[in-house]
Amino acid sequence: MSFTQSHLLGIEPLAPAEITAILDLAEHYVALNRREVKHAEALAGLTQINMFFESSTRTQASFEIAGQRLGADVMNMAMQASSIKKGETLIDTAMTLNAMHPDLLVVRHPQSGAVDLLAQKVNCAVLNAGDGRHEHPTQALLDALTIRRAKGRLHRLSIAICGDIAHSRVARSNIQLLGKMENRVRLVGPPTLMPARIGDFGVEVFEDMEEGLRDVDVVMMLRLQRERMDGGFVPSEREYYFRYGLDAEKLAVARDDAIVMHPGPMNRGVEIDGEIADDINRSVIREQVEMGVAVRMAAMDLLARNLRARTAEVMA
Ligand code: NCD
């Protein structure tokens, strides 16, 4: 099998064939999810624990649905009410859960690197549901599946990622994935929202939306991640919308068949015009949410297969 990982911590360690393996299996789950009866057995008998130390709507809901559809016993830890609030460290909490023999641990944490650290301490498969500004691999995979379905391929496309790149784990994972699959990635945004050492990313950088969006196949918008900013990175939301908010006029320089994406949550009138977001001819934002469930099913299925194979080896 081409997918050999024990965890899904980021896009960085994945080979192109592993990315393709997840997307191909996800296609199968897209079909299953459109049926009336949506149950499969890939995770039957396994226990999945979701630990979200940061708020989430789509990601948590879709991991939960994905696990349930594959037959896992799914438990959502209420992190607000957990012992973390009483001063227990992340590792102690993880070790406590580990003693309950989970098979899959889905973790979102505000600190970059926290999920990697946790994966070193537990015996089960760990999936990163977003760590600080580092990585959000299942988001990049669902974006990739959405692009592949809309464009018929996932290579030699020109993709603009726009807005608050500096604070975005979505951008980091997408830059990795789209680069590995041999696409041309452009980053568009004000210099204050560009990461340091941007030159190392193998991308083109634009400060102006009209230049950055010219002739691209895909426009990916990002939210201003104010919770990760200390101090003012943009003058005002009005000024930001004027220069960087995606509206019909700015989109007009992209290819006629360019698609518009957004990972959510969306701030209408800040980074994107509500009409563009709702335009069924351009926006694939709803498809992204649908693909999110399928991609998470595929990722958990593949990790569980590897988990079983390793357990069988140990038993032999
Ligand atoms: C993103 C995240 O949490 O990184 N949301 C998501 O998972 N769909 C993007 C964001 O918060 O803006």
Short mmCIF file of C-alpha atoms and ligand atoms in Angstrom, two decimals:
data_model
loop_
_atom_site.label_atom_id
_atom_site.label_comp_id
_atom_site.label_asym_id
_atom_site.label_seq_id
_atom_site.Cartn_x
_atom_site.Cartn_y
_atom_site.Cartn_z
CA MET A 1 0.00 0.00 0.00
CA SER A 2 1.32 3.46 -0.79
CA PHE A 3 0.22 5.13 2.47
CA THR A 4 2.76 4.13 5.10
CA GLN A 5 2.32 6.72 7.90
CA SER A 6 1.38 5.93 11.51
CA HIS A 7 0.08 9.47 12.13
CA LEU A 8 -1.21 12.37 10.09
CA LEU A 9 0.67 15.28 11.64
CA GLY A 10 1.21 17.41 8.58
CA ILE A 11 1.53 17.43 4.80
CA GLU A 12 5.30 17.89 5.03
CA PRO A 13 6.19 14.21 5.63
CA LEU A 14 3.81 12.88 2.94
CA ALA A 15 4.96 11.60 -0.43
CA PRO A 16 2.88 12.58 -3.48
CA ALA A 17 1.71 8.95 -3.80
CA GLU A 18 0.42 9.07 -0.21
CA ILE A 19 -1.55 12.23 -0.94
CA THR A 20 -3.04 10.57 -4.02
CA ALA A 21 -3.90 7.44 -1.99
CA ILE A 22 -5.92 9.52 0.50
CA LEU A 23 -7.71 11.45 -2.25
CA ASP A 24 -8.55 8.32 -4.24
CA LEU A 25 -10.03 6.58 -1.21
CA ALA A 26 -11.88 9.80 -0.32
CA GLU A 27 -13.65 9.64 -3.71
CA HIS A 28 -15.12 6.32 -2.62
CA TYR A 29 -16.40 7.96 0.58
CA VAL A 30 -17.89 10.91 -1.32
CA ALA A 31 -20.12 8.37 -3.07
CA LEU A 32 -20.98 6.63 0.21
CA ASN A 33 -21.87 9.95 1.87
CA ARG A 34 -24.38 10.70 -0.90
CA ARG A 35 -26.25 7.46 -0.28
CA GLU A 36 -29.22 7.23 2.02
CA VAL A 37 -27.54 4.68 4.28
CA LYS A 38 -24.04 5.92 4.97
CA HIS A 39 -22.52 3.24 7.12
CA ALA A 40 -19.26 1.40 6.54
CA GLU A 41 -17.25 -0.80 8.86
CA ALA A 42 -13.68 0.42 8.35
CA LEU A 43 -13.34 1.61 11.95
CA ALA A 44 -15.71 -0.86 13.62
CA GLY A 45 -14.58 -1.73 17.12
CA LEU A 46 -12.09 1.14 17.25
CA THR A 47 -12.26 4.11 19.63
CA GLN A 48 -11.76 7.66 18.36
CA ILE A 49 -11.23 10.54 20.78
CA ASN A 50 -11.50 14.15 19.62
CA MET A 51 -9.56 16.68 21.71
CA PHE A 52 -10.14 20.26 20.60
CA PHE A 53 -8.25 22.83 22.66
CA GLU A 54 -9.39 25.58 20.26
CA SER A 55 -12.86 26.33 19.00
CA SER A 56 -14.00 24.65 15.80
CA THR A 57 -17.22 24.10 13.89
CA ARG A 58 -16.50 22.32 10.62
CA THR A 59 -13.40 20.41 11.56
CA GLN A 60 -14.74 18.92 14.77
CA ALA A 61 -18.17 18.14 13.34
CA SER A 62 -16.71 16.47 10.26
CA PHE A 63 -14.22 14.35 12.23
CA GLU A 64 -17.10 13.23 14.43
CA ILE A 65 -19.39 12.38 11.52
CA ALA A 66 -16.50 10.69 9.67
CA GLY A 67 -15.76 8.42 12.64
CA GLN A 68 -19.40 7.56 13.17
CA ARG A 69 -20.02 6.70 9.54
CA LEU A 70 -17.08 4.30 9.64
CA GLY A 71 -18.41 2.58 12.73
CA ALA A 72 -15.94 3.86 15.37
CA ASP A 73 -16.94 4.66 18.93
CA VAL A 74 -16.44 8.42 18.94
CA MET A 75 -15.90 10.49 22.06
CA ASN A 76 -15.61 14.27 22.14
CA MET A 77 -13.58 15.51 25.08
CA ALA A 78 -15.08 18.70 26.48
CA MET A 79 -11.78 20.50 26.79
CA GLN A 80 -13.32 23.53 28.49
CA ALA A 81 -14.37 21.29 31.36
CA SER A 82 -11.25 19.10 31.38
CA SER A 83 -8.42 18.93 33.91
CA ILE A 84 -6.31 21.16 31.64
CA LYS A 85 -8.24 23.93 33.34
CA LYS A 86 -6.96 22.58 36.67
CA GLY A 87 -3.37 22.84 35.52
CA GLU A 88 -2.78 19.40 34.08
CA THR A 89 -0.32 19.45 31.19
CA LEU A 90 -1.24 18.41 27.66
CA ILE A 91 1.03 15.36 27.98
CA ASP A 92 -0.55 14.24 31.28
CA THR A 93 -4.01 14.51 29.74
CA ALA A 94 -2.82 12.56 26.73
CA MET A 95 -1.27 9.84 28.90
CA THR A 96 -4.51 9.55 30.87
CA LEU A 97 -6.48 9.08 27.66
CA ASN A 98 -3.85 6.71 26.32
CA ALA A 99 -4.51 4.42 29.27
CA MET A 100 -8.10 4.07 28.02
CA HIS A 101 -6.74 2.49 24.78
CA PRO A 102 -8.03 4.81 22.07
CA ASP A 103 -7.08 3.90 18.50
CA LEU A 104 -7.40 7.32 16.92
CA LEU A 105 -6.74 10.64 18.61
CA VAL A 106 -7.79 13.81 16.77
CA VAL A 107 -6.16 16.91 18.25
CA ARG A 108 -6.43 20.66 17.70
CA HIS A 109 -4.15 22.86 19.80
CA PRO A 110 -3.20 26.57 19.78
CA GLN A 111 0.54 25.81 20.00
CA SER A 112 2.54 24.90 16.89
CA GLY A 113 4.24 21.55 17.44
CA ALA A 114 1.99 20.45 20.33
CA VAL A 115 0.36 17.67 18.30
CA ASP A 116 3.73 16.24 17.16
CA LEU A 117 4.89 16.14 20.77
CA LEU A 118 1.74 14.36 21.84
CA ALA A 119 2.11 11.78 19.05
CA GLN A 120 5.48 10.76 20.50
CA LYS A 121 3.86 9.90 23.84
CA VAL A 122 0.86 7.77 22.88
CA ASN A 123 0.38 4.36 21.24
CA CYS A 124 -2.46 5.23 18.90
CA ALA A 125 -2.71 7.04 15.56
CA VAL A 126 -2.75 10.83 15.98
CA LEU A 127 -4.39 13.20 13.50
CA ASN A 128 -3.51 16.89 13.58
CA ALA A 129 -6.72 18.96 13.30
CA GLY A 130 -4.69 22.19 13.37
CA ASP A 131 -1.73 23.18 15.57
CA GLY A 132 -1.13 26.90 16.02
CA ARG A 133 0.07 28.41 12.78
CA HIS A 134 1.94 25.24 11.79
CA GLU A 135 -0.18 22.69 9.87
CA HIS A 136 -3.78 21.65 9.20
CA PRO A 137 -3.28 18.63 6.95
CA THR A 138 -6.88 17.47 6.53
CA GLN A 139 -7.85 20.98 5.41
CA ALA A 140 -5.21 20.93 2.67
CA LEU A 141 -6.34 17.43 1.63
CA LEU A 142 -9.98 18.46 1.39
CA ASP A 143 -8.96 21.54 -0.57
CA ALA A 144 -6.94 19.32 -2.90
CA LEU A 145 -9.88 16.97 -3.45
CA THR A 146 -12.16 19.93 -4.16
CA ILE A 147 -9.68 21.34 -6.68
CA ARG A 148 -9.10 17.96 -8.34
CA ARG A 149 -12.85 17.45 -8.81
CA ALA A 150 -13.49 20.97 -10.08
CA LYS A 151 -10.47 21.17 -12.41
CA GLY A 152 -10.10 17.52 -13.37
CA ARG A 153 -6.46 17.50 -12.22
CA LEU A 154 -4.20 18.49 -9.34
CA HIS A 155 -1.03 19.48 -11.18
CA ARG A 156 0.14 22.40 -13.30
CA LEU A 157 -2.52 24.71 -11.90
CA SER A 158 -1.95 28.29 -10.85
CA ILE A 159 -3.31 28.92 -7.36
CA ALA A 160 -3.43 32.19 -5.42
CA ILE A 161 -3.63 31.98 -1.61
CA CYS A 162 -4.72 35.39 -0.36
CA GLY A 163 -4.80 37.34 2.89
CA ASP A 164 -3.44 36.48 6.30
CA ILE A 165 -0.76 33.98 5.29
CA ALA A 166 1.46 34.68 8.32
CA HIS A 167 -0.98 33.30 10.89
CA SER A 168 -2.46 30.55 8.73
CA ARG A 169 -1.82 26.83 9.19
CA VAL A 170 -4.22 26.31 6.26
CA ALA A 171 -1.84 28.28 4.02
CA ARG A 172 1.22 26.36 5.25
CA SER A 173 -0.33 22.95 4.61
CA ASN A 174 -1.67 24.03 1.24
CA ILE A 175 1.68 25.47 0.12
CA GLN A 176 3.28 22.12 0.96
CA LEU A 177 0.64 20.00 -0.74
CA LEU A 178 0.21 22.08 -3.88
CA GLY A 179 3.98 22.33 -4.27
CA LYS A 180 4.47 18.57 -3.93
CA MET A 181 1.85 18.01 -6.65
CA GLU A 182 3.68 20.44 -8.98
CA ASN A 183 1.39 23.43 -9.06
CA ARG A 184 2.36 27.10 -9.16
CA VAL A 185 1.49 28.80 -5.89
CA ARG A 186 1.19 32.56 -5.46
CA LEU A 187 0.78 34.26 -2.09
CA VAL A 188 -1.11 37.55 -2.17
CA GLY A 189 -1.42 39.93 0.78
CA PRO A 190 0.04 42.89 2.64
CA PRO A 191 3.71 42.51 3.70
CA THR A 192 2.65 42.64 7.38
CA LEU A 193 0.69 39.39 6.85
CA MET A 194 3.46 37.51 5.02
CA PRO A 195 5.54 35.04 7.03
CA ALA A 196 9.21 35.71 7.66
CA ARG A 197 11.59 33.86 5.27
CA ILE A 198 8.88 33.68 2.65
CA GLY A 199 11.65 33.08 0.10
CA ASP A 200 12.08 29.52 1.44
CA PHE A 201 8.54 28.53 0.46
CA GLY A 202 9.12 28.21 -3.30
CA VAL A 203 6.24 30.54 -4.14
CA GLU A 204 5.67 33.87 -5.88
CA VAL A 205 4.64 36.76 -3.65
CA PHE A 206 2.34 39.65 -4.61
CA GLU A 207 1.25 42.70 -2.67
CA ASP A 208 -1.41 43.69 -5.18
CA MET A 209 -4.57 41.60 -5.71
CA GLU A 210 -4.93 42.46 -9.39
CA GLU A 211 -1.41 41.33 -10.17
CA GLY A 212 -1.63 38.28 -7.91
CA LEU A 213 -4.94 36.99 -9.27
CA ARG A 214 -4.16 37.49 -12.96
CA ASP A 215 -4.97 34.30 -14.92
CA VAL A 216 -5.06 31.99 -11.89
CA ASP A 217 -7.17 28.81 -11.86
CA VAL A 218 -7.94 28.90 -8.14
CA VAL A 219 -8.42 31.76 -5.66
CA MET A 220 -8.17 30.67 -2.02
CA MET A 221 -9.19 33.31 0.53
CA LEU A 222 -8.13 33.29 4.21
CA ARG A 223 -9.62 34.86 7.33
CA LEU A 224 -7.78 37.56 9.29
CA GLN A 225 -6.75 35.41 12.27
CA ARG A 226 -7.04 38.08 14.92
CA GLU A 227 -6.73 35.59 17.77
CA ARG A 228 -3.15 34.93 16.67
CA MET A 229 -2.17 38.59 16.20
CA ASP A 230 -0.75 40.72 18.92
CA GLY A 231 -1.18 44.31 17.89
CA GLY A 232 -2.44 45.84 14.65
CA PHE A 233 -1.45 44.09 11.45
CA VAL A 234 -4.00 45.89 9.28
CA PRO A 235 -5.14 49.54 9.48
CA SER A 236 -8.90 48.86 9.50
CA GLU A 237 -11.28 46.20 8.19
CA ARG A 238 -12.71 48.68 5.69
CA GLU A 239 -9.31 49.51 4.31
CA TYR A 240 -8.42 45.80 4.23
CA TYR A 241 -11.60 44.94 2.32
CA PHE A 242 -10.91 47.72 -0.15
CA ARG A 243 -7.43 46.40 -0.96
CA TYR A 244 -7.67 42.67 -0.30
CA GLY A 245 -11.34 41.68 -0.03
CA LEU A 246 -12.37 39.43 -2.93
CA ASP A 247 -15.17 40.97 -4.98
CA ALA A 248 -16.34 40.56 -8.58
CA GLU A 249 -14.01 43.29 -9.83
CA LYS A 250 -10.87 41.76 -8.37
CA LEU A 251 -11.93 38.25 -9.44
CA ALA A 252 -12.40 39.45 -13.03
CA VAL A 253 -8.64 39.25 -13.75
CA ALA A 254 -8.51 35.53 -12.88
CA ARG A 255 -9.33 32.90 -15.51
CA ASP A 256 -13.00 32.83 -16.53
CA ASP A 257 -13.36 29.38 -15.02
CA ALA A 258 -11.43 30.17 -11.83
CA ILE A 259 -12.94 28.76 -8.65
CA VAL A 260 -13.18 30.55 -5.29
CA MET A 261 -12.35 28.74 -2.05
CA HIS A 262 -12.41 29.56 1.67
CA PRO A 263 -11.70 27.18 4.58
CA GLY A 264 -14.18 28.94 6.84
CA PRO A 265 -15.13 30.54 9.09
CA MET A 266 -15.77 33.36 6.64
CA ASN A 267 -15.97 37.05 7.48
CA ARG A 268 -18.20 38.52 4.79
CA GLY A 269 -17.25 42.07 3.94
CA VAL A 270 -13.75 41.64 5.37
CA GLU A 271 -11.84 39.16 3.19
CA ILE A 272 -14.69 38.21 0.84
CA ASP A 273 -17.84 39.72 -0.64
CA GLY A 274 -20.93 37.75 0.39
CA GLU A 275 -22.20 37.55 -3.20
CA ILE A 276 -19.02 35.92 -4.46
CA ALA A 277 -19.08 33.45 -1.58
CA ASP A 278 -22.63 32.43 -2.52
CA ASP A 279 -22.12 32.40 -6.31
CA ILE A 280 -22.66 28.76 -7.25
CA ASN A 281 -20.85 29.28 -10.55
CA ARG A 282 -17.62 30.38 -8.88
CA SER A 283 -17.60 29.41 -5.23
CA VAL A 284 -16.83 25.83 -4.14
CA ILE A 285 -16.97 26.65 -0.43
CA ARG A 286 -19.84 24.24 0.21
CA GLU A 287 -18.12 21.46 -1.72
CA GLN A 288 -15.09 21.99 0.52
CA VAL A 289 -17.21 21.17 3.57
CA GLU A 290 -18.60 18.07 1.87
CA MET A 291 -15.12 16.89 0.85
CA GLY A 292 -13.97 17.45 4.44
CA VAL A 293 -16.01 14.53 5.73
CA ALA A 294 -14.84 12.19 2.93
CA VAL A 295 -11.16 13.10 3.31
CA ARG A 296 -11.28 12.56 7.08
CA MET A 297 -12.94 9.17 6.55
CA ALA A 298 -10.18 8.22 4.11
CA ALA A 299 -7.36 9.42 6.37
CA MET A 300 -8.71 7.57 9.41
CA ASP A 301 -9.36 4.42 7.37
CA LEU A 302 -5.77 4.35 6.04
CA LEU A 303 -4.27 5.05 9.47
CA ALA A 304 -6.40 2.29 11.00
CA ARG A 305 -5.20 -0.20 8.35
CA ASN A 306 -1.59 0.63 9.23
CA LEU A 307 -2.40 0.38 12.93
CA ARG A 308 -3.87 -3.09 12.42
CA ALA A 309 -0.94 -4.21 10.28
CA ARG A 310 1.53 -3.13 12.99
CA THR A 311 -0.47 -4.83 15.72
CA ALA A 312 -0.56 -8.04 13.66
CA GLU A 313 3.23 -7.85 13.26
CA VAL A 314 3.77 -7.48 17.00
CA MET A 315 1.44 -10.43 17.69
CA ALA A 316 3.16 -12.70 15.13
C1 NCD B 1 -9.26 27.18 9.78
C2 NCD B 1 -8.43 26.87 11.00
O1 NCD B 1 -8.95 26.59 12.07
O2 NCD B 1 -7.22 26.88 10.84
N1 NCD B 1 -10.57 26.76 9.88
C3 NCD B 1 -10.89 25.47 9.57
O3 NCD B 1 -10.37 24.52 10.11
N2 NCD B 1 -11.78 25.28 8.59
C4 NCD B 1 -9.12 28.56 9.32
C5 NCD B 1 -9.48 29.70 10.24
O4 NCD B 1 -9.67 29.53 11.43
O5 NCD B 1 -9.58 30.81 9.71
#
